[in-house]
Amino acid sequence: MTSPRRSVLDNAVVYQIYPRSFKDSDGDGIGDIRGICEKLDYLEQLGVDVLWLSPIFASPNDDNGYDISDYRAIMKEFGTMADVEELIAQARQRGMRILLDLVVNHTSDEHEWFRQSCSSKDNPYRDYYIWRDPAGYSEDGTPLPPNNWISAFSPSAWEFDETTGQFYLHMFSPKQPDLNWENPEVRREVYDLMRFWLDKGVGGFRMDVINLISKPQELIDAPLAVNDPAVAGGSRESSLAMSVNGPRVHEFLQEMRREVLDDYDTLTVGETPITTVEDGILYAGFERGELDMIFTFEHVSLDFSEQGWGKWSDRRTSLSALTATLEHWQKGLEDRAWNSLYWNNHDQPRAVSRFGNDSPEYRVVSACMLGTVLHMMCGTPYIYQGEEIGMTNVSFPEIDDYDDLETHDAYDTYVRSGIISHEQMMRFIAAKSRDNARTPMQWDESEHAGFTTGTPWLPLNPNYPEINARAAVADPHSVYHHYRRLIALRREYPVIRRGSFHLLEPDSETIFSYARATAEDRLVVVANVSATTVECDYAAASPAALQRRGVEGAGWQLISSNYADDAGSVLRPYEAKVYLGHAPQS
Ligand code: GLC
């Protein structure tokens, strides 16, 4: 169609691996590259053809690898360069593409560039980072930060460096200083390291917070009263809002395409918080020559706190808000740009716990329902490790059982200052902590779920004797086999890849249903997103009932269901069906 890359895109199904938690091959309790190689058969049988690896590079692990100290070295616990080359080769043999995580908004403070940058104001690397003079000094002589921004993982986005008497900017932790993309040398370094990996045969990049790379030149205050801890969550958002989609971001991405990506066969996806559909078209428009797709955050922000505490809340989104958001992106990008489709990743809670129902009775059926409604939309589906077996959120008893720095920072911000009680915050953490996604992958029912023979770096979810890959592969009705069939359907039917999107029940709080259409084909997806049985007159694809909903089609046949039998126009708890039809004969 409009873009030569579009045919690569619409067939792709991506599986995200968080290497630290995927499979440990040497018993040190930390997943590694050889562990990933051991599981390629499992992934191939699932049917995915792109593997996105969260960062595998040398790192002091302040943020588990999202703080890189050497872009050309492999994290010691993960293995060697030879292991990575072997993984790329083995994946290739299976027709799989490896995407690396390109974290270039910031480096680790232990990166050589930053060590040099800190050493003196006239060091050639000084300008690789964003340094500013203090705004002034308090009465006791404490230097005041250049503006009021706060960072995602710490109280201020500025850290004072005693040696040179200036502050550096870090939108994440103080150990993640932001690179200065205004400096052409920085951009050249980034393009070089991208080429280094592409020459080794990687098939593209997931680009970490890539819409933060161009900072506004006047670093003016964020609009909210950011120093008031009562609105700290909102202030984090407003500080972040000041630094996204900056003045030169599109220029930089177009330069990156020209300088690097145009020379290789790549797939690229940008992580872009706080972006609208209009921004999405700028970043991922078919004609624009920037990225292939972006991750929007809108649908994973609907259940945020109503008190201004950002994501820290345990409330659920309403279904109508969720379907409206998904529809907005489906229709907004139609024929203009490409969607990425995801329920969860290494930063988000487990899909079945957040949007489905993780009780023993409904876990499998609701996880299958979520897979169905996601995979039948237009865009590239992303599966986060463990989602395909219906892994659930975890709940650790003590704050010290959690590893994630964001979780600890939030606890400190809200509980130590008395804004949220310990008990309430522990509930919010159980619902939202990033560690929900990071407990080790559950491979089987043996000790430590077959993840490691050593002591796992993060405790396992205790439900692994019931929920594990071995059990899922052995059971034809499992989430795993349902996902495998959904992936196969996408490859088989062009209407899943390319059809237009039409939401059928915009106001419903129980039914999520939509129709897709190409000139020849029709698809209807109808799902009950509740634990009660509901009536739905077109749930058995009655042509007359569908017509009343504005769907013209004929020859309807059921091609996917998460129940063994059919209950006609009744939808049982979390039931999800997909019907394929053809356009009416004229
Ligand atoms: C992205 C990553 C997240 C990381 C942050 C800083 O949001 O997905 O895990 O903490 O960027 O690199």
Coordinates of C-alpha atoms and ligand atoms in Angstrom, one line a residue:
M1 CA 0.0 0.0 0.0
T2 CA 1.4 3.5 0.7
S3 CA 4.6 2.4 2.4
P4 CA 7.1 -0.3 1.3
R5 CA 7.5 -1.2 4.9
R6 CA 3.8 -1.8 5.4
S7 CA 3.8 -5.4 4.4
V8 CA 6.5 -6.2 6.9
L9 CA 4.5 -4.4 9.5
D10 CA 1.1 -5.9 9.1
N11 CA 2.4 -9.5 9.3
A12 CA 4.6 -9.0 12.3
V13 CA 3.7 -10.2 15.8
V14 CA 6.2 -9.1 18.5
Y15 CA 7.1 -10.9 21.7
Q16 CA 8.8 -8.8 24.3
I17 CA 11.5 -10.5 26.5
Y18 CA 12.7 -8.9 29.7
P19 CA 16.0 -10.9 29.7
R20 CA 16.6 -10.6 33.5
S21 CA 13.4 -12.5 34.2
F22 CA 13.0 -14.8 31.2
K23 CA 15.3 -17.9 31.6
D24 CA 18.5 -18.4 33.5
S25 CA 20.9 -20.8 31.9
D26 CA 23.8 -20.7 34.4
G27 CA 22.2 -20.7 37.9
D28 CA 23.0 -17.2 39.0
G29 CA 19.3 -16.4 39.5
I30 CA 19.3 -13.9 36.6
G31 CA 18.0 -14.6 33.1
D32 CA 20.5 -14.5 30.3
I33 CA 21.0 -14.7 26.5
R34 CA 21.6 -18.5 26.4
G35 CA 18.4 -18.9 28.3
I36 CA 16.6 -17.1 25.5
C37 CA 18.3 -19.4 22.9
E38 CA 16.9 -22.4 24.9
K39 CA 13.4 -21.1 24.5
L40 CA 13.4 -20.2 20.8
D41 CA 11.4 -23.4 19.9
Y42 CA 8.7 -22.4 22.4
L43 CA 8.5 -18.9 20.8
E44 CA 8.6 -20.3 17.2
Q45 CA 5.7 -22.7 18.0
L46 CA 3.7 -19.7 19.4
G47 CA 4.2 -18.1 16.0
V48 CA 5.8 -14.8 16.9
D49 CA 8.3 -13.5 14.4
V50 CA 9.9 -10.5 16.1
L51 CA 11.6 -10.6 19.5
W52 CA 12.1 -7.3 21.3
L53 CA 14.7 -7.6 24.1
S54 CA 14.7 -5.1 26.9
P55 CA 18.2 -3.7 27.3
I56 CA 21.1 -6.3 27.2
F57 CA 24.0 -3.8 27.5
A58 CA 26.5 -3.1 30.3
S59 CA 24.7 -1.3 33.1
P60 CA 25.0 -0.7 36.8
N61 CA 21.3 -1.7 36.9
D62 CA 19.9 1.3 38.8
D63 CA 16.9 0.8 36.4
N64 CA 17.6 -2.8 35.3
G65 CA 19.5 -2.0 32.2
Y66 CA 17.7 1.2 31.2
D67 CA 20.8 3.0 32.4
I68 CA 23.5 1.9 30.0
S69 CA 27.2 2.3 30.7
D70 CA 28.5 0.9 27.4
Y71 CA 26.3 0.4 24.3
R72 CA 28.7 -2.0 22.7
A73 CA 29.2 -4.4 25.7
I74 CA 26.8 -7.0 27.0
M75 CA 25.7 -7.0 30.6
K76 CA 27.9 -9.5 32.4
E77 CA 25.1 -11.4 34.0
F78 CA 23.5 -11.9 30.6
G79 CA 26.5 -13.4 28.8
T80 CA 28.9 -12.5 26.1
M81 CA 28.9 -10.9 22.7
A82 CA 29.3 -14.4 21.2
D83 CA 26.1 -15.4 22.9
V84 CA 24.2 -12.5 21.4
E85 CA 25.6 -13.2 17.9
E86 CA 24.5 -16.8 18.4
L87 CA 21.0 -15.6 19.4
I88 CA 20.8 -13.4 16.3
A89 CA 21.8 -16.2 14.1
Q90 CA 19.5 -18.8 15.6
A91 CA 16.6 -16.4 15.5
R92 CA 17.3 -15.6 11.8
Q93 CA 17.3 -19.3 11.0
R94 CA 13.7 -19.4 12.3
G95 CA 12.8 -16.3 10.3
M96 CA 12.7 -14.2 13.5
R97 CA 13.9 -10.6 13.8
I98 CA 15.6 -9.3 16.9
L99 CA 14.7 -5.8 18.1
L100 CA 17.1 -4.2 20.6
D101 CA 16.1 -1.5 23.1
L102 CA 17.7 1.8 22.1
V103 CA 17.9 3.8 25.3
V104 CA 19.4 7.1 24.0
N105 CA 17.5 9.8 25.8
H106 CA 19.9 9.2 28.6
T107 CA 22.9 7.0 29.6
S108 CA 24.1 5.7 32.9
D109 CA 26.1 8.2 35.0
E110 CA 28.7 5.4 34.9
H111 CA 29.0 5.8 31.1
E112 CA 32.5 7.0 30.1
W113 CA 30.9 10.1 28.3
F114 CA 29.3 11.2 31.6
R115 CA 32.5 10.5 33.7
Q116 CA 34.3 12.8 31.3
S117 CA 31.5 15.3 31.2
C118 CA 31.6 15.7 34.9
S119 CA 35.3 16.1 35.2
S120 CA 35.5 19.8 34.1
K121 CA 33.5 22.4 32.3
D122 CA 35.9 22.4 29.4
N123 CA 36.1 18.7 28.9
P124 CA 35.2 17.9 25.2
Y125 CA 32.3 15.7 26.6
R126 CA 30.8 18.5 28.8
D127 CA 28.3 19.3 26.1
Y128 CA 27.1 15.7 25.7
Y129 CA 24.7 16.3 28.7
I130 CA 22.5 19.1 29.8
W131 CA 24.2 21.3 32.3
R132 CA 22.9 24.5 33.8
D133 CA 23.9 27.0 36.5
P134 CA 22.0 27.1 39.7
A135 CA 18.9 29.4 39.6
G136 CA 20.3 30.9 42.8
Y137 CA 21.2 29.9 46.4
S138 CA 19.1 29.5 49.5
E139 CA 20.0 31.4 52.6
D140 CA 22.1 28.6 53.9
G141 CA 24.0 28.6 50.5
T142 CA 22.3 25.5 49.0
P143 CA 22.3 25.8 45.2
L144 CA 18.7 26.0 43.8
P145 CA 17.9 23.9 40.7
P146 CA 17.4 25.7 37.4
N147 CA 13.7 24.9 37.3
N148 CA 11.0 23.1 39.2
W149 CA 10.9 19.9 37.1
I150 CA 10.6 16.7 39.0
S151 CA 11.8 13.4 37.6
A152 CA 10.0 10.1 37.1
F153 CA 12.0 8.4 39.8
S154 CA 13.2 11.1 42.2
P155 CA 12.1 14.4 43.7
S156 CA 14.0 16.7 41.4
A157 CA 15.0 16.4 37.7
W158 CA 18.3 18.2 38.5
E159 CA 21.3 16.9 40.4
F160 CA 24.0 19.3 41.6
D161 CA 27.6 18.4 40.7
E162 CA 30.0 19.7 43.4
T163 CA 33.1 19.5 41.2
T164 CA 31.9 21.9 38.5
G165 CA 29.2 23.8 40.4
Q166 CA 26.4 23.1 37.9
F167 CA 23.3 20.9 37.8
Y168 CA 22.7 18.2 35.2
L169 CA 19.2 17.2 34.0
H170 CA 17.8 13.7 34.5
M171 CA 14.2 13.1 33.6
F172 CA 14.5 9.6 35.2
S173 CA 16.8 8.7 38.1
P174 CA 19.9 10.8 39.1
K175 CA 21.9 7.8 37.6
Q176 CA 20.3 8.4 34.2
P177 CA 21.6 11.8 33.0
D178 CA 19.8 13.1 29.8
L179 CA 21.9 13.3 26.7
N180 CA 22.1 16.6 24.9
W181 CA 20.8 15.9 21.4
E182 CA 21.4 19.5 20.3
N183 CA 25.0 18.5 20.1
P184 CA 25.7 16.9 16.7
E185 CA 28.5 14.8 18.2
V186 CA 25.9 13.1 20.4
R187 CA 23.7 12.3 17.4
R188 CA 26.7 11.0 15.5
E189 CA 27.6 8.7 18.4
V190 CA 24.0 7.4 18.5
Y191 CA 23.9 6.7 14.8
D192 CA 27.3 4.9 15.0
L193 CA 26.1 2.6 17.8
M194 CA 22.9 1.9 15.9
R195 CA 25.0 0.9 12.9
F196 CA 27.2 -1.3 15.0
W197 CA 24.2 -3.4 16.0
L198 CA 22.5 -3.4 12.6
D199 CA 25.7 -4.6 11.1
K200 CA 25.5 -7.5 13.5
G201 CA 22.2 -8.5 12.0
V202 CA 19.6 -7.1 14.4
G203 CA 16.3 -6.2 12.8
G204 CA 15.5 -2.9 14.3
F205 CA 14.9 -1.0 17.6
R206 CA 12.3 -0.3 20.2
M207 CA 13.3 3.3 21.1
D208 CA 13.0 4.2 24.8
V209 CA 11.2 7.5 25.6
I210 CA 12.3 8.6 22.1
N211 CA 10.0 11.7 22.1
L212 CA 12.0 13.2 25.0
I213 CA 15.2 13.6 23.0
S214 CA 14.6 17.3 22.0
K215 CA 14.3 19.5 25.1
P216 CA 12.9 23.0 24.8
Q217 CA 15.8 25.4 24.9
E218 CA 14.2 27.6 27.6
L219 CA 13.8 25.1 30.5
I220 CA 10.9 27.0 32.0
D221 CA 9.0 25.8 35.1
A222 CA 6.3 23.2 34.7
P223 CA 2.9 24.7 35.2
L224 CA 1.7 22.9 38.4
A225 CA 2.8 23.6 41.9
V226 CA 5.3 20.9 41.6
N227 CA 6.8 21.5 45.1
D228 CA 3.5 20.6 46.7
P229 CA 3.8 16.9 47.5
A230 CA 0.0 16.6 47.6
V231 CA 0.0 17.0 43.8
A232 CA 3.3 15.2 43.2
G233 CA 1.8 12.6 40.8
G234 CA 0.3 15.3 38.7
S235 CA 3.5 17.2 38.8
R236 CA 5.5 14.3 37.5
E237 CA 3.2 14.3 34.5
S238 CA 3.4 18.0 34.0
S239 CA 7.2 17.9 34.2
L240 CA 7.3 15.1 31.7
A241 CA 4.9 17.0 29.5
M242 CA 7.4 19.9 29.3
S243 CA 10.0 17.6 27.9
V244 CA 8.1 15.5 25.3
N245 CA 7.6 16.2 21.6
G246 CA 10.1 19.0 21.7
P247 CA 11.0 21.5 19.0
R248 CA 13.5 19.4 17.0
V249 CA 12.3 15.8 17.7
H250 CA 11.0 15.2 14.2
E251 CA 14.1 16.7 12.6
F252 CA 16.3 14.4 14.7
L253 CA 14.2 11.3 13.8
Q254 CA 14.2 12.2 10.1
E255 CA 18.0 12.6 10.3
M256 CA 18.3 9.2 12.0
R257 CA 16.2 7.6 9.2
R258 CA 18.5 9.2 6.5
E259 CA 21.8 8.6 8.3
V260 CA 21.1 5.0 9.5
L261 CA 17.7 3.3 9.0
D262 CA 17.4 3.8 5.3
D263 CA 20.5 1.6 4.8
Y264 CA 19.0 -1.4 6.5
D265 CA 15.9 -3.5 6.7
T266 CA 14.5 -2.5 10.1
L267 CA 11.4 -2.4 12.1
T268 CA 11.1 0.5 14.6
V269 CA 8.8 1.4 17.4
G270 CA 9.0 4.5 19.5
E271 CA 8.0 4.7 23.1
T272 CA 6.2 8.0 23.2
P273 CA 4.5 9.0 26.5
I274 CA 1.9 11.9 26.3
T275 CA 1.2 11.8 22.6
T276 CA -2.0 12.4 20.8
V277 CA -3.3 10.7 17.6
E278 CA -2.0 13.8 15.7
D279 CA 1.4 13.3 17.2
G280 CA 1.2 9.6 16.3
I281 CA 0.7 10.6 12.6
L282 CA 3.8 12.8 12.8
Y283 CA 5.9 10.1 14.3
A284 CA 4.6 7.1 12.4
G285 CA 2.9 8.4 9.3
F286 CA 3.4 6.2 6.3
E287 CA 4.8 9.0 4.3
R288 CA 6.9 10.8 6.9
G289 CA 10.1 8.7 7.1
E290 CA 10.4 8.6 10.9
L291 CA 9.3 5.5 12.9
D292 CA 7.2 2.5 11.9
M293 CA 4.9 2.8 14.9
I294 CA 4.7 4.2 18.4
F295 CA 3.4 3.1 21.8
T296 CA 0.6 5.3 22.9
F297 CA -0.1 5.5 26.7
E298 CA -3.7 6.6 26.6
H299 CA -5.4 3.3 27.2
V300 CA -3.0 2.4 30.0
S301 CA -3.6 5.8 31.8
L302 CA -7.4 5.5 32.1
D303 CA -7.2 3.9 35.5
F304 CA -4.9 6.6 37.0
S305 CA -5.6 8.2 40.4
E306 CA -8.4 10.7 40.6
Q307 CA -6.5 12.4 43.5
G308 CA -3.6 13.5 41.4
W309 CA -1.3 10.6 42.5
G310 CA -0.4 9.6 38.9
K311 CA -0.7 5.9 38.3
W312 CA -0.9 5.1 42.0
S313 CA -4.5 3.8 42.3
D314 CA -6.2 0.5 42.3
R315 CA -9.3 1.6 40.5
R316 CA -10.3 0.0 37.2
T317 CA -11.1 1.9 34.0
S318 CA -14.7 1.8 32.7
L319 CA -15.1 -0.4 29.6
S320 CA -16.6 2.5 27.6
A321 CA -13.6 4.7 28.3
L322 CA -11.3 1.9 27.2
T323 CA -13.1 1.1 24.0
A324 CA -13.5 4.8 23.1
T325 CA -9.7 5.3 23.5
L326 CA -8.9 2.2 21.4
E327 CA -11.4 3.3 18.7
H328 CA -9.9 6.8 18.7
W329 CA -6.5 5.4 17.8
Q330 CA -7.8 2.8 15.4
K331 CA -9.8 5.3 13.4
G332 CA -7.3 8.1 13.9
L333 CA -4.4 6.3 12.3
E334 CA -6.4 4.4 9.7
D335 CA -4.6 4.5 6.3
R336 CA -2.2 7.2 7.6
A337 CA 0.0 5.5 10.2
W338 CA 0.4 2.2 12.0
N339 CA -0.8 1.2 15.5
S340 CA 1.0 -0.9 18.0
L341 CA -1.4 -3.0 20.0
Y342 CA -0.5 -3.9 23.6
W343 CA -2.0 -4.6 27.0
N344 CA 1.1 -4.8 29.0
N345 CA 4.9 -4.7 29.0
H346 CA 7.8 -4.5 31.5
D347 CA 6.4 -1.2 33.0
Q348 CA 2.8 -2.2 33.2
P349 CA 0.8 -4.6 35.4
R350 CA -0.3 -7.9 34.1
A351 CA -3.1 -7.6 31.5
V352 CA -5.4 -10.3 33.0
S353 CA -5.2 -8.8 36.5
R354 CA -5.8 -5.2 35.2
F355 CA -8.4 -5.6 32.4
G356 CA -9.6 -9.2 32.9
N357 CA -10.3 -11.3 35.9
D358 CA -7.5 -13.3 37.5
S359 CA -9.7 -15.4 39.8
P360 CA -9.1 -19.1 39.3
E361 CA -12.6 -19.4 37.7
Y362 CA -12.1 -16.7 35.0
R363 CA -8.4 -16.3 34.5
V364 CA -8.0 -18.4 31.4
V365 CA -11.2 -17.4 29.7
S366 CA -10.7 -13.7 30.4
A367 CA -7.0 -13.8 29.3
C368 CA -8.2 -15.4 26.0
M369 CA -10.8 -12.7 25.6
L370 CA -8.2 -10.0 26.0
G371 CA -6.0 -11.7 23.5
T372 CA -8.9 -11.9 21.0
V373 CA -10.0 -8.3 21.2
L374 CA -6.4 -7.1 20.9
H375 CA -5.1 -9.3 18.1
M376 CA -8.1 -8.7 15.9
M377 CA -7.6 -4.9 15.7
C378 CA -5.5 -3.1 13.1
G379 CA -1.8 -2.8 14.0
T380 CA 1.1 -4.9 15.3
P381 CA 0.3 -7.0 18.3
Y382 CA 2.8 -7.1 21.2
I383 CA 2.9 -10.0 23.6
Y384 CA 4.8 -9.5 26.9
Q385 CA 6.5 -12.6 28.2
G386 CA 4.1 -14.6 30.4
E387 CA 1.0 -12.9 28.9
E388 CA 0.6 -15.9 26.6
I389 CA 0.1 -18.2 29.6
G390 CA -2.1 -15.8 31.6
M391 CA 0.5 -14.8 34.2
T392 CA -1.0 -12.5 36.9
N393 CA 0.0 -9.7 39.2
V394 CA 1.9 -10.5 42.4
S395 CA 1.4 -9.0 45.8
F396 CA 4.5 -8.9 48.0
P397 CA 3.9 -8.4 51.8
E398 CA 6.6 -5.7 52.4
I399 CA 7.8 -2.7 50.5
D400 CA 11.4 -4.1 50.8
D401 CA 10.3 -7.2 48.9
Y402 CA 9.9 -4.9 45.8
D403 CA 13.0 -4.2 43.6
D404 CA 11.7 -1.5 41.2
L405 CA 13.1 2.0 41.8
E406 CA 9.9 3.7 40.7
T407 CA 7.9 1.8 43.3
H408 CA 10.3 2.7 46.1
D409 CA 10.4 6.4 45.0
A410 CA 6.6 6.5 45.0
Y411 CA 6.4 4.9 48.4
D412 CA 8.9 7.4 49.8
T413 CA 7.0 10.3 48.2
Y414 CA 3.5 9.4 49.3
V415 CA 3.8 7.3 52.5
R416 CA 6.8 8.9 54.2
S417 CA 5.2 12.3 53.7
G418 CA 1.9 11.1 55.1
I419 CA -0.2 11.6 52.0
I420 CA -1.2 8.0 51.5
S421 CA -1.3 5.4 54.3
H422 CA 1.1 2.4 54.2
E423 CA -1.9 0.0 53.8
Q424 CA -3.4 1.9 50.9
M425 CA -0.1 2.4 49.1
M426 CA 0.6 -1.3 49.4
R427 CA -2.7 -2.0 47.6
F428 CA -1.8 0.5 44.9
I429 CA 1.6 -1.1 44.5
A430 CA 0.1 -4.5 44.2
A431 CA -2.1 -3.1 41.4
K432 CA 0.5 -1.0 39.6
S433 CA 4.1 -1.8 40.5
R434 CA 6.3 -2.6 37.5
D435 CA 7.5 -5.6 39.5
N436 CA 4.2 -7.3 38.6
A437 CA 5.6 -7.7 35.1
R438 CA 9.1 -8.6 36.3
T439 CA 8.6 -11.7 38.4
P440 CA 10.4 -14.5 36.7
M441 CA 8.8 -16.3 33.8
Q442 CA 6.9 -19.4 35.0
W443 CA 8.2 -22.3 32.9
D444 CA 7.1 -25.4 34.9
E445 CA 6.0 -26.6 38.3
S446 CA 9.5 -27.4 39.6
E447 CA 11.3 -25.3 42.1
H448 CA 11.6 -21.7 41.0
A449 CA 9.3 -22.5 38.1
G450 CA 12.2 -23.9 36.1
F451 CA 13.4 -20.3 35.7
T452 CA 16.7 -20.9 37.6
T453 CA 18.5 -23.5 39.7
G454 CA 19.8 -20.7 41.9
T455 CA 18.1 -18.0 43.9
P456 CA 15.9 -15.8 41.6
W457 CA 16.8 -12.1 41.7
L458 CA 13.1 -11.3 42.3
P459 CA 10.7 -13.7 44.0
L460 CA 8.5 -15.8 41.8
N461 CA 4.7 -15.4 41.8
P462 CA 3.7 -18.2 44.2
N463 CA 1.0 -19.3 41.7
Y464 CA 3.5 -21.0 39.4
P465 CA 2.6 -24.6 40.2
E466 CA -0.8 -23.9 38.5
I467 CA 0.2 -21.2 36.0
N468 CA 3.2 -22.3 33.9
A469 CA 4.2 -22.8 30.3
R470 CA 4.5 -26.6 30.5
A471 CA 0.9 -26.9 31.7
A472 CA -0.3 -24.4 29.1
V473 CA 1.5 -26.1 26.2
A474 CA -0.1 -29.5 27.3
D475 CA -3.6 -28.1 27.5
P476 CA -5.3 -27.4 24.1
H477 CA -7.7 -25.0 25.8
S478 CA -5.0 -22.9 27.4
V479 CA -4.2 -19.2 26.9
Y480 CA -1.1 -20.3 25.0
H481 CA -2.9 -22.3 22.4
H482 CA -5.5 -19.5 22.1
Y483 CA -2.8 -17.0 21.4
R484 CA -1.1 -19.4 18.9
R485 CA -4.4 -19.6 17.0
L486 CA -4.9 -15.9 17.1
I487 CA -1.5 -15.3 15.5
A488 CA -2.2 -17.9 12.8
L489 CA -5.5 -16.2 12.0
R490 CA -3.8 -12.8 11.5
R491 CA -1.5 -14.4 9.0
E492 CA -4.3 -16.1 7.2
Y493 CA -6.9 -13.4 6.8
P494 CA -6.1 -10.0 5.2
V495 CA -9.1 -8.4 6.8
I496 CA -7.4 -8.7 10.2
R497 CA -4.4 -7.0 8.9
R498 CA -5.9 -4.3 6.8
G499 CA -9.6 -3.9 7.4
S500 CA -11.2 -0.7 8.5
F501 CA -12.4 -0.5 12.1
H502 CA -15.9 0.2 13.4
L503 CA -16.8 0.1 17.1
L504 CA -20.3 -1.5 17.6
E505 CA -21.2 -0.7 21.2
P506 CA -19.6 2.6 22.2
D507 CA -21.5 3.0 25.4
S508 CA -21.5 -0.6 26.7
E509 CA -19.9 -1.4 30.0
T510 CA -20.0 -5.1 29.3
I511 CA -19.6 -5.8 25.6
F512 CA -16.6 -4.9 23.5
S513 CA -17.4 -5.5 19.9
Y514 CA -16.3 -4.2 16.6
A515 CA -16.4 -4.9 12.9
R516 CA -13.6 -4.8 10.4
A517 CA -14.0 -4.6 6.6
T518 CA -12.0 -4.7 3.4
A519 CA -13.6 -4.5 -0.1
E520 CA -14.1 -8.3 -0.1
D521 CA -14.1 -9.4 3.6
R522 CA -15.9 -8.7 6.8
L523 CA -14.9 -9.6 10.4
V524 CA -17.0 -9.2 13.6
V525 CA -15.4 -9.5 17.0
V526 CA -17.8 -9.7 20.0
A527 CA -16.7 -10.1 23.6
N528 CA -18.2 -10.0 27.0
V529 CA -15.8 -8.1 29.3
S530 CA -17.7 -9.1 32.5
A531 CA -18.3 -12.0 34.8
T532 CA -22.1 -12.0 34.1
T533 CA -24.0 -13.6 31.3
V534 CA -25.3 -11.0 28.8
E535 CA -27.7 -11.1 25.8
C536 CA -26.4 -9.9 22.5
D537 CA -28.6 -10.4 19.5
Y538 CA -25.7 -10.5 17.0
A539 CA -23.5 -12.8 19.1
A540 CA -24.3 -15.7 16.8
A541 CA -23.8 -13.4 13.7
S542 CA -27.4 -13.3 12.7
P543 CA -27.2 -11.3 9.4
A544 CA -30.4 -9.3 10.3
A545 CA -29.1 -8.4 13.8
L546 CA -25.7 -7.4 12.3
Q547 CA -27.5 -5.3 9.7
R548 CA -29.3 -3.5 12.5
R549 CA -25.9 -2.6 13.8
G550 CA -24.8 -1.3 10.4
V551 CA -22.7 -4.4 9.4
E552 CA -23.5 -5.6 6.0
G553 CA -22.1 -9.0 5.2
A554 CA -22.9 -12.6 4.4
G555 CA -21.6 -16.2 4.8
W556 CA -20.6 -15.7 8.4
Q557 CA -18.5 -18.4 10.0
L558 CA -17.1 -18.6 13.5
I559 CA -13.3 -18.6 13.3
S560 CA -12.4 -18.1 17.0
S561 CA -14.0 -18.7 20.3
N562 CA -12.8 -19.2 23.9
Y563 CA -15.6 -21.5 24.8
A564 CA -15.8 -25.1 23.6
D565 CA -19.5 -24.8 22.5
D566 CA -21.7 -22.0 21.2
A567 CA -24.5 -20.5 23.2
G568 CA -26.1 -18.5 20.4
S569 CA -27.1 -15.0 21.3
V570 CA -26.0 -15.4 24.9
L571 CA -22.5 -14.3 25.8
R572 CA -21.2 -16.2 28.9
P573 CA -18.6 -14.6 31.2
Y574 CA -15.7 -13.3 29.2
E575 CA -16.8 -15.1 26.1
A576 CA -15.2 -13.8 22.9
K577 CA -16.0 -14.8 19.4
V578 CA -14.8 -13.9 16.0
Y579 CA -16.8 -14.2 12.8
L580 CA -15.5 -14.0 9.3
G581 CA -17.9 -13.1 6.4
H582 CA -17.8 -11.6 3.0
A583 CA -19.2 -8.4 1.5
P584 CA -22.8 -8.7 0.3
Q585 CA -23.1 -9.7 -3.4
S586 CA -24.2 -6.6 -5.3
Ligands
GLC1 C1 11.0 3.7 29.6 C2 11.2 2.3 30.0 C3 11.3 2.2 31.5 C4 12.5 3.0 32.0 C5 12.4 4.4 31.5 C6 13.7 5.1 31.6 O1 9.8 4.2 30.0 O2 10.3 1.5 29.4 O3 11.4 0.8 31.9 O4 12.5 3.0 33.4 O5 12.1 4.5 30.1 O6 14.6 4.6 30.7

